[in-house]
Amino acid sequence: MKKFVYFVSMALVSLGINACKPEEPAGPELEGLAFKTPEVELAVGDVYTLELTITPADAVYDGLLWASSDEAVASVSDDGEVTAVSAGTADITVNSGEISATCKVTVKENREQVEMKIEVRALSANEAEVTVSAVHGQILPEDNLGLTVVNTFTGEEIQTIENTVSAEGNIVETVEGLIPAHVVYGIDALLTTPDGQSVTAESEYEHVWDEEGIVYDCEGNKYTTVIVGNQEWIVENMRVGMLNDGTPVERLDATDAWIAANESPAWCFYNNDEANGEKYGYLYNYPAAGSDRLCPVGWRTPTHEDWQNLGVAVGGTLYSDEWGDYFSMIGVHLKATEGWTDGKNGKDTYGLSFLPGGCRNAQDGTFNLEGSTAYMWSSTPVEGSEYGEINVWYITNWNLSNIRVVGTGGFSVRCVRDV
């Protein structure tokens, strides 16, 4: 019996000893608090949950106390959810004991939906100034703008601009690489804002730039001009592969394809040699030359009457016979001072500088008379012709003369306008 009591007494003593030991901590102590984003920008009405980093991640602490320095600007819940109330700045603080962290919250007014417009003005032959402005709402410095400019005739992207708006208000950019020949450009603007707006605007711009004595085609080729009498003539033969509205003119080298193109616009180099294109310009069939759109806007393929007017303006006398009209002894005044074979260079008295670009035969598609004859289309069909002939003018050694051909011939094109 005594032995039993002894064991009981020992158990009680053991329990008393254990009850006096301090409790072991359940994990490491909290060392630090930090916000993953120490500064936050919100718009009125936004709700945002702050992300908090606890160090160490498995720290044991009594709890977190959240507070806002200005509840009228931004309030915070017990789980770190911030509600933007009104414009201003507030500090959101979280602490556990003596350890704390602070996040600066800036609240902005909700932005009005932005609507933009695009305005363009020419600066030079190849440049234009693009202004993007807000019709509704505001464009602000923190916004981003993208501009894309495309040649609608060719589909080529001319320029892309990515820019951060530098000041409140209009955005002004200079676009380069334009063609001053009534070429139409598509301009697309994309504005993105920090509050998530994505605003677009589109515009089309026709680039025109007038220079005295200079004109461009819609591919950007540059020509000089001269005034003779009451008309202004382009000094060089045309070398453009599209009409002035962007419609392509097909290059056709093969003889069969050329002769078959009696209704569709086509062009070629003399003898299918590109070097001749640089020297003489292109040879065109009548569907191209007879169009009112091969020449630059405001210019035209000369009519039969225009060629007659030119002959008179340079002092010639108009004669007619069964073969057509002609002016005697004025060819030398129209021809360039070089480029003609066999010593047949001209005096170029009026600055028209006609060159002997030859022709492509309407019947068999062969190339003839380069170096000795300059052939030029008129736009005028021969009245009453049962074969659908067109009036063509040509310059040889002395004369400016008219012949009649069918539309599958290949001849040069000069352009003219009244002044």
PDB file of C-alpha atoms in Angstrom, residues 80 86 148 165 172 185 221 317 362:
ATOM      1  CA  GLY A  80      -6.064  45.135 -47.342  1.00  0.00           C
ATOM      2  CA  SER A  86     -12.185  60.838 -54.146  1.00  0.00           C
ATOM      3  CA  THR A 148       0.606  54.631 -88.740  1.00  0.00           C
ATOM      4  CA  VAL A 165       2.611  62.228 -75.018  1.00  0.00           C
ATOM      5  CA  VAL A 172       2.003  67.093 -83.368  1.00  0.00           C
ATOM      6  CA  TYR A 185      -2.541  58.366 -97.407  1.00  0.00           C
ATOM      7  CA  ASN A 221       9.074  60.521-110.079  1.00  0.00           C
ATOM      8  CA  THR A 317       2.546  76.390-140.169  1.00  0.00           C
ATOM      9  CA  ALA A 362       1.031  47.879-133.245  1.00  0.00           C
TER      10      ALA A 362
END
